[in-house]
XYZ file of C-alpha atoms in Angstrom:
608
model
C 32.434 -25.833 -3.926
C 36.083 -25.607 -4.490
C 39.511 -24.667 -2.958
C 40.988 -21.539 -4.094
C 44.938 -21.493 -4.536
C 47.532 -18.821 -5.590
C 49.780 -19.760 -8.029
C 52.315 -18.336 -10.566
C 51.563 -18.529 -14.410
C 55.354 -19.461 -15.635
C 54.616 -18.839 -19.271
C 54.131 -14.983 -18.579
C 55.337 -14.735 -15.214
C 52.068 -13.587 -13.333
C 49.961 -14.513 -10.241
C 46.718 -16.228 -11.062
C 43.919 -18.162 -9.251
C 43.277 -21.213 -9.492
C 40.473 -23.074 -8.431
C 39.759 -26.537 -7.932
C 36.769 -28.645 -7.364
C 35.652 -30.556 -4.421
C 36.568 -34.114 -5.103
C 33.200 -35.014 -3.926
C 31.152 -32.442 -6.860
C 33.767 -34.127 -9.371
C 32.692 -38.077 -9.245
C 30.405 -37.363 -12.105
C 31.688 -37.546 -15.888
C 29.333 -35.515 -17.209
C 30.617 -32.471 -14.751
C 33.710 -32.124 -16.487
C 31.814 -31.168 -20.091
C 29.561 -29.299 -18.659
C 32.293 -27.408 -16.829
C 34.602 -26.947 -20.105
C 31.690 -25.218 -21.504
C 30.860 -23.275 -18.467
C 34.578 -22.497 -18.474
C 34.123 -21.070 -22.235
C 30.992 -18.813 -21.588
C 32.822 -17.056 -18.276
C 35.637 -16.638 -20.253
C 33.651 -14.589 -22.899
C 32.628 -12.433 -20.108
C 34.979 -9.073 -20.872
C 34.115 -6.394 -18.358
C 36.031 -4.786 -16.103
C 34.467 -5.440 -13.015
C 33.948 -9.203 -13.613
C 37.031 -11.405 -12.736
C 39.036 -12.562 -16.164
C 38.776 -16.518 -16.735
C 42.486 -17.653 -18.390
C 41.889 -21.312 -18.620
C 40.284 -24.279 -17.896
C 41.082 -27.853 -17.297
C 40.567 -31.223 -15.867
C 43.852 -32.970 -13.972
C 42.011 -35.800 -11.903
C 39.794 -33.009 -10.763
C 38.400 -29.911 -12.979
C 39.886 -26.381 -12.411
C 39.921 -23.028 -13.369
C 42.867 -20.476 -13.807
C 41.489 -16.860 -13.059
C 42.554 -13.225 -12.830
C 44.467 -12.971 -9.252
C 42.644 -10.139 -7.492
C 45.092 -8.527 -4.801
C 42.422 -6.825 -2.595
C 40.010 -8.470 -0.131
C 36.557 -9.517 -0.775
C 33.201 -8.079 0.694
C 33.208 -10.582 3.497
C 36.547 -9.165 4.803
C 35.520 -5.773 4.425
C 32.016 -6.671 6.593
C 34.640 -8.489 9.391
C 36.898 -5.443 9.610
C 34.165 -2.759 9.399
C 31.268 -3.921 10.069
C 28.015 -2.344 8.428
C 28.375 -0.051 5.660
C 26.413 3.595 5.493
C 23.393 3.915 2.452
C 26.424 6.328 0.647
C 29.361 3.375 0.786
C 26.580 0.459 -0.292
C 25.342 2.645 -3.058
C 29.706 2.787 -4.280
C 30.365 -0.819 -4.267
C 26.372 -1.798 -5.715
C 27.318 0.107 -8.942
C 30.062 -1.818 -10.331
C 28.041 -5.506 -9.290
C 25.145 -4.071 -11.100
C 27.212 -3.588 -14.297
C 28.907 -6.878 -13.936
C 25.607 -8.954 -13.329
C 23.759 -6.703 -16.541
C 26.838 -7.728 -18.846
C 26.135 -11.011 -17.678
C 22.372 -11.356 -17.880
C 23.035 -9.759 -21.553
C 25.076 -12.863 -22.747
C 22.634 -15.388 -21.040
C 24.504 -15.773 -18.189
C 23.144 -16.217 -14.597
C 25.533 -16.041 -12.156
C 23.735 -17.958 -9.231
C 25.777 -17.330 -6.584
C 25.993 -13.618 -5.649
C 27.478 -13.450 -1.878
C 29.474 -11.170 -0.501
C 32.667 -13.441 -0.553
C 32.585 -13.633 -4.413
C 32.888 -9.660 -4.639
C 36.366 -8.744 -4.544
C 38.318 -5.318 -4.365
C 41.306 -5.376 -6.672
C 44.650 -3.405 -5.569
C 43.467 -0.191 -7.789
C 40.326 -0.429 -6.300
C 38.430 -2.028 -8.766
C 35.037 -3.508 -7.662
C 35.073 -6.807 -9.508
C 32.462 -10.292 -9.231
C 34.131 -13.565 -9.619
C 32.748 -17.103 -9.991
C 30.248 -16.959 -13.402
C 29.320 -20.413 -13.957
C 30.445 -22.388 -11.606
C 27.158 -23.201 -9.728
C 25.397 -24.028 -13.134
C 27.924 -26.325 -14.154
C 26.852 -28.005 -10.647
C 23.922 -27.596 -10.906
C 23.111 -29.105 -14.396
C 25.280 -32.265 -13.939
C 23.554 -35.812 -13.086
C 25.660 -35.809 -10.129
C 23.040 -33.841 -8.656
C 19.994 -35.026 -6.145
C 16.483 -34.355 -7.314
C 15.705 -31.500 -4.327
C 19.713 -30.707 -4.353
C 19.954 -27.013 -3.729
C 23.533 -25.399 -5.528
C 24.567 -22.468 -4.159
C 24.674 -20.585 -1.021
C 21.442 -20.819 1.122
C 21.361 -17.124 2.932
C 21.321 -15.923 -0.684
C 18.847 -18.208 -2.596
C 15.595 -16.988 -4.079
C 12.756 -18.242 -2.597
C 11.703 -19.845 -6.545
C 14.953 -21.962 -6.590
C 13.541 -23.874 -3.596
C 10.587 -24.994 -5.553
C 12.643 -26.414 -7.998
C 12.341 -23.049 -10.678
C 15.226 -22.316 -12.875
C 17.475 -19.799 -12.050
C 16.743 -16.273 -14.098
C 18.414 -13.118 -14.063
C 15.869 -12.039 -10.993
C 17.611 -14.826 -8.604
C 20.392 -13.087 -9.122
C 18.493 -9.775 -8.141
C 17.286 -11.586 -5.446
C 20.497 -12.548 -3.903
C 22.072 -9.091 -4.820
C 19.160 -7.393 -2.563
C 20.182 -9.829 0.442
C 23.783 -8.696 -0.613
C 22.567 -4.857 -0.167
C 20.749 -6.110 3.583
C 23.627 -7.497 4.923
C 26.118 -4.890 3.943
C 23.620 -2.178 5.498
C 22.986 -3.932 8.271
C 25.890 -6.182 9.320
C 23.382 -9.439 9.379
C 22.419 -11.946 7.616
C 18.008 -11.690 6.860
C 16.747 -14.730 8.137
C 19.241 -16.692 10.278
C 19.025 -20.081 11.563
C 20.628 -22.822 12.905
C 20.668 -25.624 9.785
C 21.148 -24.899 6.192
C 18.065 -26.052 5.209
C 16.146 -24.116 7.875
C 17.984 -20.836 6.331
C 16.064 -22.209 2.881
C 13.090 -23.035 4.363
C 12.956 -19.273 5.898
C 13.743 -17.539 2.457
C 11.196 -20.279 0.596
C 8.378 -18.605 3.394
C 9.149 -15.731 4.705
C 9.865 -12.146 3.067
C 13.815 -9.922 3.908
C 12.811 -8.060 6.658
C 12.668 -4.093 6.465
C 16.809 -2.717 6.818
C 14.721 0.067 9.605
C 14.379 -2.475 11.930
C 17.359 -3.020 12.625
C 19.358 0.330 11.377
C 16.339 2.810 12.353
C 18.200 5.705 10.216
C 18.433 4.234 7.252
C 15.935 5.988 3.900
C 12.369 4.279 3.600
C 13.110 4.345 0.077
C 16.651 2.957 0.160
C 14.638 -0.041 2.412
C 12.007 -0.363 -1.037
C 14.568 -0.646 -3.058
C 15.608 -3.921 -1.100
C 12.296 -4.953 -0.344
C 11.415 -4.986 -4.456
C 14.482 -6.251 -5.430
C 13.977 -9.250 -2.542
C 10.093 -9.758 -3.394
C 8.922 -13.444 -3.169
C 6.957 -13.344 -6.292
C 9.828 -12.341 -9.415
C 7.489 -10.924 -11.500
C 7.632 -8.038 -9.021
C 11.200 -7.620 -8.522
C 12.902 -5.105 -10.926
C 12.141 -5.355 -14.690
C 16.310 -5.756 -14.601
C 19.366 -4.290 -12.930
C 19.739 -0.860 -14.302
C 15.853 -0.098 -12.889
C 17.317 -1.067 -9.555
C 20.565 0.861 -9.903
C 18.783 3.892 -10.841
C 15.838 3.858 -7.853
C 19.110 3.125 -5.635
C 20.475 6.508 -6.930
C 17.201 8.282 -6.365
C 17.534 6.373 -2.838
C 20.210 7.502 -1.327
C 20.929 11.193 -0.624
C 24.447 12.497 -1.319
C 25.480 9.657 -3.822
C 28.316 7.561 -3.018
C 30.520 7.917 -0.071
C 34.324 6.624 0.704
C 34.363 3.302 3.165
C 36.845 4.141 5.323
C 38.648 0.948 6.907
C 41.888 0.702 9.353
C 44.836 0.226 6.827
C 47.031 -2.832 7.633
C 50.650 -3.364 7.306
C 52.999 -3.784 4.562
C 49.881 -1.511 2.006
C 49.564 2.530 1.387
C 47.023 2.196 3.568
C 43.631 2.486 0.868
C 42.372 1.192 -2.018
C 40.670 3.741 -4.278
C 37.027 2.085 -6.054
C 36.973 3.499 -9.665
C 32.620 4.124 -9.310
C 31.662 4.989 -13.005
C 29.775 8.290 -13.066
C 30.244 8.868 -9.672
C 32.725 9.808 -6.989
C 36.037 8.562 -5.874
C 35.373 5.948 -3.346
C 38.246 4.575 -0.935
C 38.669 1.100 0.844
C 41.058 0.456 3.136
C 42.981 -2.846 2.266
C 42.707 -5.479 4.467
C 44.982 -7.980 5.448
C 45.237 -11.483 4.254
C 47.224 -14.359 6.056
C 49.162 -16.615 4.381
C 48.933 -18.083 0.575
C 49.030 -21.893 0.471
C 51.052 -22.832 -2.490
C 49.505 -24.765 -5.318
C 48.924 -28.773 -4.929
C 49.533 -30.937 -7.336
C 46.062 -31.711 -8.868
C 45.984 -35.098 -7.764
C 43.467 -36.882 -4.688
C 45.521 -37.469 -1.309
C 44.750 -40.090 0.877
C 45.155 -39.678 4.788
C 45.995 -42.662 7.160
C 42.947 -43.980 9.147
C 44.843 -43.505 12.096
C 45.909 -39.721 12.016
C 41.637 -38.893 10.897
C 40.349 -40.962 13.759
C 42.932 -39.107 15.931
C 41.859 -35.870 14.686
C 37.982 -36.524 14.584
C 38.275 -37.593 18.324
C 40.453 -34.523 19.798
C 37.985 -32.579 17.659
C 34.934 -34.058 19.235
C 36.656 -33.745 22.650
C 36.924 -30.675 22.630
C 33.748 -29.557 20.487
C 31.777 -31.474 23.982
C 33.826 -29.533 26.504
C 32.961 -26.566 24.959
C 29.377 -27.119 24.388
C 27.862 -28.911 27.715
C 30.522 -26.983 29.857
C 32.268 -23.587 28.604
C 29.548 -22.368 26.869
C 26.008 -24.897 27.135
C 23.004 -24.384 24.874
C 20.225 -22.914 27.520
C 16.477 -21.597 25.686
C 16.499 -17.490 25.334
C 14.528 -15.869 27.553
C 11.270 -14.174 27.077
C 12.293 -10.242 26.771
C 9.402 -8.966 23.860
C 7.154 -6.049 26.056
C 9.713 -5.496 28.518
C 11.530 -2.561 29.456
C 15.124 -2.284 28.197
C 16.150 -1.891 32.165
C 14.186 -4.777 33.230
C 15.085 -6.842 29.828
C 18.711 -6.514 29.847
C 18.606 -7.365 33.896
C 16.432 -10.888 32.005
C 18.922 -11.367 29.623
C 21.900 -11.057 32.181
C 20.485 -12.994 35.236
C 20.006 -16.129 32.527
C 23.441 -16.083 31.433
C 23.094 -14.501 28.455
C 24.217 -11.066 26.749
C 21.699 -7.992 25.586
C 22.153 -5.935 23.082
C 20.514 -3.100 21.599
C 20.419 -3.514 17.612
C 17.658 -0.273 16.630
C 14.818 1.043 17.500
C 11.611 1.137 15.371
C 8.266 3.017 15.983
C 5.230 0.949 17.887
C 1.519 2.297 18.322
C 1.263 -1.054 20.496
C 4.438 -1.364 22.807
C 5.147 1.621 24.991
C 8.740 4.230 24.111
C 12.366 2.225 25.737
C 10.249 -1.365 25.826
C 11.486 -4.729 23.671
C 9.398 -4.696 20.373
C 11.162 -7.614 19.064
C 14.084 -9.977 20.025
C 16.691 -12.387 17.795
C 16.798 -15.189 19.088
C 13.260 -15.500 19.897
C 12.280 -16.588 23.406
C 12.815 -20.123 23.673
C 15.338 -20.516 20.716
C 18.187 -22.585 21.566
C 21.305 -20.277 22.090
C 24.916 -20.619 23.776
C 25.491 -18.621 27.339
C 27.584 -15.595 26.823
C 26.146 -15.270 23.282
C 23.649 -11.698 22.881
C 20.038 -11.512 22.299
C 19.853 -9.099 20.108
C 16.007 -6.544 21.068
C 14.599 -3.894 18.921
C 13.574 -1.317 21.289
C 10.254 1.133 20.605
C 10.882 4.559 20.124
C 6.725 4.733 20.224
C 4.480 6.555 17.695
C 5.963 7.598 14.914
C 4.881 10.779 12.916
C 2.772 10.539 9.548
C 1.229 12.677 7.289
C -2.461 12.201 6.962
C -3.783 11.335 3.587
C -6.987 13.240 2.333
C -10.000 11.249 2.297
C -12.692 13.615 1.951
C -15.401 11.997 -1.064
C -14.024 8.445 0.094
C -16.413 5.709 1.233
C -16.327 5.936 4.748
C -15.589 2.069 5.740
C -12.538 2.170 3.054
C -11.527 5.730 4.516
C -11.550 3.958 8.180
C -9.515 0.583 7.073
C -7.094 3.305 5.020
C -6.160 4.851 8.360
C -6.378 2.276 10.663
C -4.210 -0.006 8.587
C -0.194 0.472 8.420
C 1.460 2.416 8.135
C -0.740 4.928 9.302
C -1.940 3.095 12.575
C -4.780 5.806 13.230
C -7.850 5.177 15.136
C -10.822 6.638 12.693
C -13.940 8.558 14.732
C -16.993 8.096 12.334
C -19.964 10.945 13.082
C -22.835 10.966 11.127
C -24.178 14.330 9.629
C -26.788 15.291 6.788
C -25.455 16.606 3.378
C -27.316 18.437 0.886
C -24.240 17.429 -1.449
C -22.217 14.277 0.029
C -23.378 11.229 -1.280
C -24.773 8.615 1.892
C -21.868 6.556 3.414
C -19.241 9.097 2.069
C -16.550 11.312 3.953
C -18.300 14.789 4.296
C -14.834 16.210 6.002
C -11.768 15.286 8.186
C -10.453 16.401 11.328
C -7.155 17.638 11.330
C -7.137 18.326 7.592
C -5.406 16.776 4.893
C -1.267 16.636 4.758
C -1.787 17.175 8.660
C 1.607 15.895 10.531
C -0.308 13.277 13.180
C 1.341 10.661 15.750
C 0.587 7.155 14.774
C -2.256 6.143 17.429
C -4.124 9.158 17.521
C -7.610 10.074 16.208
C -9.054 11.518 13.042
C -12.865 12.613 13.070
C -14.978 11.498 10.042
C -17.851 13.387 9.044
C -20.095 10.909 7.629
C -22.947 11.757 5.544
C -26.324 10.187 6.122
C -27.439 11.915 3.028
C -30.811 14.791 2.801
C -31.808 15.071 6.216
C -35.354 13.285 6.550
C -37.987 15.569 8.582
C -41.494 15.180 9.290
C -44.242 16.646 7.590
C -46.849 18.921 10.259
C -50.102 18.835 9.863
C -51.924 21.984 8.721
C -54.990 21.482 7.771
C -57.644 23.561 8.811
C -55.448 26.199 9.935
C -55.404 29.853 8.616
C -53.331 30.080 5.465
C -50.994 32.198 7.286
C -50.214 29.695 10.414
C -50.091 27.226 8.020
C -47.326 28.533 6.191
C -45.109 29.499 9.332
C -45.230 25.620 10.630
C -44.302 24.295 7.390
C -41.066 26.804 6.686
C -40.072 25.775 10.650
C -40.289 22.170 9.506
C -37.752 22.787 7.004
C -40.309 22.676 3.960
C -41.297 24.602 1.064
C -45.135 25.517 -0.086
C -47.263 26.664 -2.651
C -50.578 27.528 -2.567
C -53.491 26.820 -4.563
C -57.445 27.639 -4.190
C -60.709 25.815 -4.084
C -64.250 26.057 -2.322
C -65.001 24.233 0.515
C -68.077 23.421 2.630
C -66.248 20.962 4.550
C -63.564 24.699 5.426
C -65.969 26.977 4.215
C -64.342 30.151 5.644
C -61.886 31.651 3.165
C -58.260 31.562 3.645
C -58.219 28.051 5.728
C -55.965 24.886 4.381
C -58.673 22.605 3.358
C -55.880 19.781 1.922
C -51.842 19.265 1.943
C -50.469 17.124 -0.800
C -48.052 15.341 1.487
C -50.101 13.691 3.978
C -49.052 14.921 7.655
C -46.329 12.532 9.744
C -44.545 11.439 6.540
C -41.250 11.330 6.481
C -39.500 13.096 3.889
C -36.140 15.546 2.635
C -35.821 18.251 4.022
C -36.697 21.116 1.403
C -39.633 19.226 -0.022
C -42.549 21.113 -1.032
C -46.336 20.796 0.332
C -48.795 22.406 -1.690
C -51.182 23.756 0.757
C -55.217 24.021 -0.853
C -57.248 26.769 0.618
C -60.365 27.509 0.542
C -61.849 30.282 -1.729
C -64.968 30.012 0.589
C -67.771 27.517 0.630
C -68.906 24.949 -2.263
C -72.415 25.900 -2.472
C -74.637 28.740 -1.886
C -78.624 29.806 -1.874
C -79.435 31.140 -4.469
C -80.702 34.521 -3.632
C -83.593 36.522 -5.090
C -82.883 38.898 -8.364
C -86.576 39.755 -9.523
C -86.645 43.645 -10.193
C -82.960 44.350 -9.790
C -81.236 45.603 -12.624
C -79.503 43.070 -14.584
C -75.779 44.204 -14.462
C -75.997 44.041 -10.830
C -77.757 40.790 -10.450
C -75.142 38.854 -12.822
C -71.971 40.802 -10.362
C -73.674 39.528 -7.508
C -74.311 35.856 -9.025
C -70.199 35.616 -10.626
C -69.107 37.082 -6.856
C -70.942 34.041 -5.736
C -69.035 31.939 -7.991
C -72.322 31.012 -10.520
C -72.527 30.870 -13.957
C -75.031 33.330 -15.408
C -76.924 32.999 -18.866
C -79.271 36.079 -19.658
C -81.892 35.444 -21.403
C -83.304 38.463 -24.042
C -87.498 38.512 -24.504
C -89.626 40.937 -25.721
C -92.296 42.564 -23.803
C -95.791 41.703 -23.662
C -98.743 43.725 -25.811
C -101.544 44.823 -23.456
C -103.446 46.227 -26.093
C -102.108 48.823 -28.740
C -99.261 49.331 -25.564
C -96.468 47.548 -24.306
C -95.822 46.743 -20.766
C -92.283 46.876 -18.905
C -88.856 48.075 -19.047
C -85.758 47.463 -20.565
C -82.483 46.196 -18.111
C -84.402 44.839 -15.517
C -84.602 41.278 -14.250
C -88.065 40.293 -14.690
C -87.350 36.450 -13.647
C -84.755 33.782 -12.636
C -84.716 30.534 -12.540
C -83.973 28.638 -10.154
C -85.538 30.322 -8.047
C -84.778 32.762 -4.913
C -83.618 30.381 -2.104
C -82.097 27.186 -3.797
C -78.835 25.624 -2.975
C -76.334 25.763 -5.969
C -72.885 24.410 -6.542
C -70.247 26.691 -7.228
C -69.858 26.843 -10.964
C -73.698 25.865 -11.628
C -75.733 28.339 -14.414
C -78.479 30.574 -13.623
C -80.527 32.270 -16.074
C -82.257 36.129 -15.532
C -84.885 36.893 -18.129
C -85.029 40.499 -19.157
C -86.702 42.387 -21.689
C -84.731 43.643 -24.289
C -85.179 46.355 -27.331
C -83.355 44.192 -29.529
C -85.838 41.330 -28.746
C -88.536 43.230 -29.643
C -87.382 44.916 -33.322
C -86.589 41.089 -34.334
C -90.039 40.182 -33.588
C -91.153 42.949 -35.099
C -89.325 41.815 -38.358
């Protein structure tokens, strides 16, 4: 956007920055407004870990005058050191957090978080420069319906669909921030600027293990929330993120120790508030171009064309004969041996960037590769593998009571990566379709791949109901109890089962199917349903009505008195003198009989 020059403030005798527009983002007369006022709002930004704005003008092209930090910037501390440890991100995220919040809590989005506008001040002071720049840009008519302001590796996925920039694109670009530093890499590289976009726009920041297999699972959810595509699930703000980055990283912060250059002590000390002394080497910085006039310079045709065609003589040597542009091989599923020998024979480099667990590609073989196979890439350049390391532990989740389908998909899916046995069993207590038990047990350490047993229950178990009629009351009862049933008993008369004590009916008919513990009532016969009536004349009538109830009749007496034969009377008391029916018909059980007898008590009442 601009060119950056050192310069010397003469009314207080000070280094400052100064920095000056493009002339090309400066053809617009609306810019320089919008960038006074821009200008105003950084310059109301007081914090100590935000660069100071001093001034702002326009002198043929618009400017700002800015704190002069002494110290390199993020960028130069990646170049010289390469990737940074969880313990030295978590030192130098702190102070961006507090300079982005202070932001965000005037109504300021920064929207254009990248490691080169995070600078390191002599005293070590962690300190964001830059505040409203790209929305003065952005918000001028100079700009292209589609134009994207900013830097592409860092852009929220929303800002490519034309969304306005919030405080969560700068959350956003502060989680790529966090990736690279931890990693040494940009996310999602590519060869065009607008293929970069079109990567963020589509596909999520990939997981800081793959790459840097040691780093915490949840420093890499911190990144992975703070980088979501959706911003309604990124962080509610930047002191939620700070504070799950704390939880993150074990230890706290850490020093980031860098080779000292010449001509400094040797380190720069970063003031972390709350937290421990952090140190960072000071890097060094080539030479300051003095300050321009601010006025547009015009270059003879002759010396550009010169220029452009050494240039482009030299770009062509280099590309179609030092170093051509040949497709990467194929290397994904190979071993590292027989992959690097690939890489090698085809002109290329190999190298080894992590290793990250697989249930699908064997221990030591190429899981993944950057560039992919095919992808254009220079000879001499690296392809960059992720090698297996193979299963990886995990601890199984209980899912005992669970619906046995979701149970399966729960273990099968990542990050588990288990292969669920399902074996059916009866339960007297279990739900049908529901876990019954697991095999190993819950919080069981198991290697991703392996097998858990799921004891599935198929509910009551269904058995079959014997048949028992017509057997003894005894056998009867034995088959039922081995059938896994229950009985009761109840009695009747039979002439269909007329000897007593056989099953003359079960109340569940026999070959049903039923749960196991049911209960059959089992009917057995008292004997049979009817009987001859047998012959009672002359016997005395206590024992005629005990033989008639043993035989299960109903007996009615019937009282007379005796006859006169003459002055006398004839017969005795107690004795059955008739019955009716008579000796030799076939009764129900439960029919009446009647015995006539003569009775004392017959005779006074006729006697009156």
């Amino acid at each position: 956007m601009a060119t950056i020059y050192r310069a010397t403030d003469e009314s207080l005798d000070r280094a400052v920055a100064v920095k000056v527009l493009h002339s090309h983002l400066a053809d617009d007369a609306s810019l320089h407004a919008r960038f006074r006022a821009e200008g105003r709002a950084a310059a109301g930004l007081l914090h100590p870990n935000i660069v100071n704005v001093f001034d702002q003008g326009v002198a043929q092209l618009p400017y700002i005058v800015m704190e002069y930090v002494d110290g390199p910037s993020l960028r130069e501390v990646l170049l010289t050191r390469g990737r940074l440890t969880p313990r030295e991100v978590l030192a130098i995220a702190e102070p961006v957090c507090q300079a982005l919040t202070r932001a965000h809590a005037a109504g300021l989005v920064h929207r254009d978080i990248k490691p080169e506008n995070v600078l390191i001040a002599a005293d070590g002071t962690v300190k964001v420069a830059d505040f409203g720049i790209a929305r003065a840009i952005a918000e001028t008519s100079h700009t292209a319906t589609g134009t994207l302001v900013g830097s592409v590796h860092y852009l929220a996925p929303e800002l490519m669909q034309g969304a306005a920039a919030t405080d969560r694109s700068d959350q956003y670009a502060l989680g790529v921030v966090l990736f690279e530093l931890l990693t040494g890499r940009k996310p999602l590289p590519a060869e065009t600027p607008m293929a970069v976009a079109m990567r963020h726009a589509r596909e999520p920041i990939p997981s800081v293990r793959q790459f840097v297999s040691d780093t915490p699972r949840a420093v890499d959810a911190v990144i992975a929330q703070a980088t979501a595509a959706d911003p309604r699930r990124r962080f509610a703000d930047l002191a939620s993120l700070m504070t799950d980055l704390r939880k993150a990283v074990p230890g706290g912060p850490a020093p980031v120790i860098v080779e000292a250059p010449e001509a400094t002590d040797g380190t720069l000390v970063i003031r972390v508030d709350a937290q421990d002394t952090i140190a960072v080497p000071h890097t060094t910085r080539g030479k300051r171009r003095r300050a321009p006039k601010l006025r547009r310079r015009r270059w003879p045709l002759a010396l550009a064309l010169a220029v452009l065609l050494s240039t482009g003589g030299g770009f062509a040597g280099w590309n179609w004969l030092l170093a051509p542009v040949n497709a990467a091989p194929a290397l994904v599923e190979r071993s590292e041996e027989d992959a690097r020998a690939a890489a090698e024979d085809a002109g290329f480099g190999f190298e080894v960037a992590a290793e990250r667990p697989s249930v699908t590609v064997p221990e030591g073989f190429v899981l993944t590769q950057d560039p992919a196979a095919g992808a254009p890439l220079r000879r001499r350049q690296p392809v960059a593998v992720v090698l297996s390391s193979g299963p990886d532990d995990v601890t199984l989740p209980g899912v005992v009571g669970d619906r046995a389908q979701k149970a399966a998909q729960r273990l099968e899916q990542p990050p588990l990566h288990l292969r669920a046995k399902l074996v059916d069993v009866f339960s007297d207590d279990v739900p049908k379709g529901r876990v019954v038990s697991q095999k190993p047990a819950a919080e069981a350490t198991v290697a991703q791949g392996g097998t858990v047993t799921l004891r599935v229950s198929q509910g009551i178990e269904q058995v079959e109901v014997p048949k028992v009629v017509g057997l003894n009351h005894q056998a009867a009862a034995a088959k039922i109890e081995a059938a896994r049933l229950r009985f009761t008993v109840q009695n009747t008369y039979s002439d269909t089962y007329a000897e007593k004590g056989t099953v003359a009916a079960q109340s569940v008919e026999a070959g049903a199917t039923v749960d196991k513990g049911t209960t059959v009532t089992l009917t057995v016969s008292a004997g049979p349903a009817t009987v001859t009536l047998p012959n009672h004349v002359g016997q005395g009538l206590e024992q005629a009505r005990g033989a008639l109830a043993g035989l299960g009749l109903n007996v009615r007496v019937i009282e007379q008195q005796r006859p006169l034969i003459g002055p006398f009377r004839r017969g005795e008391f107690g004795r059955v003198e008739a019955q009716s029916p008579t000796a030799g018909t076939r009764l129900k059980r439960g029919e009446a009989v009647d015995l006539y007898t003569f009775s004392r008590a017959a005779e006074q009442e006729a006697d009156g």
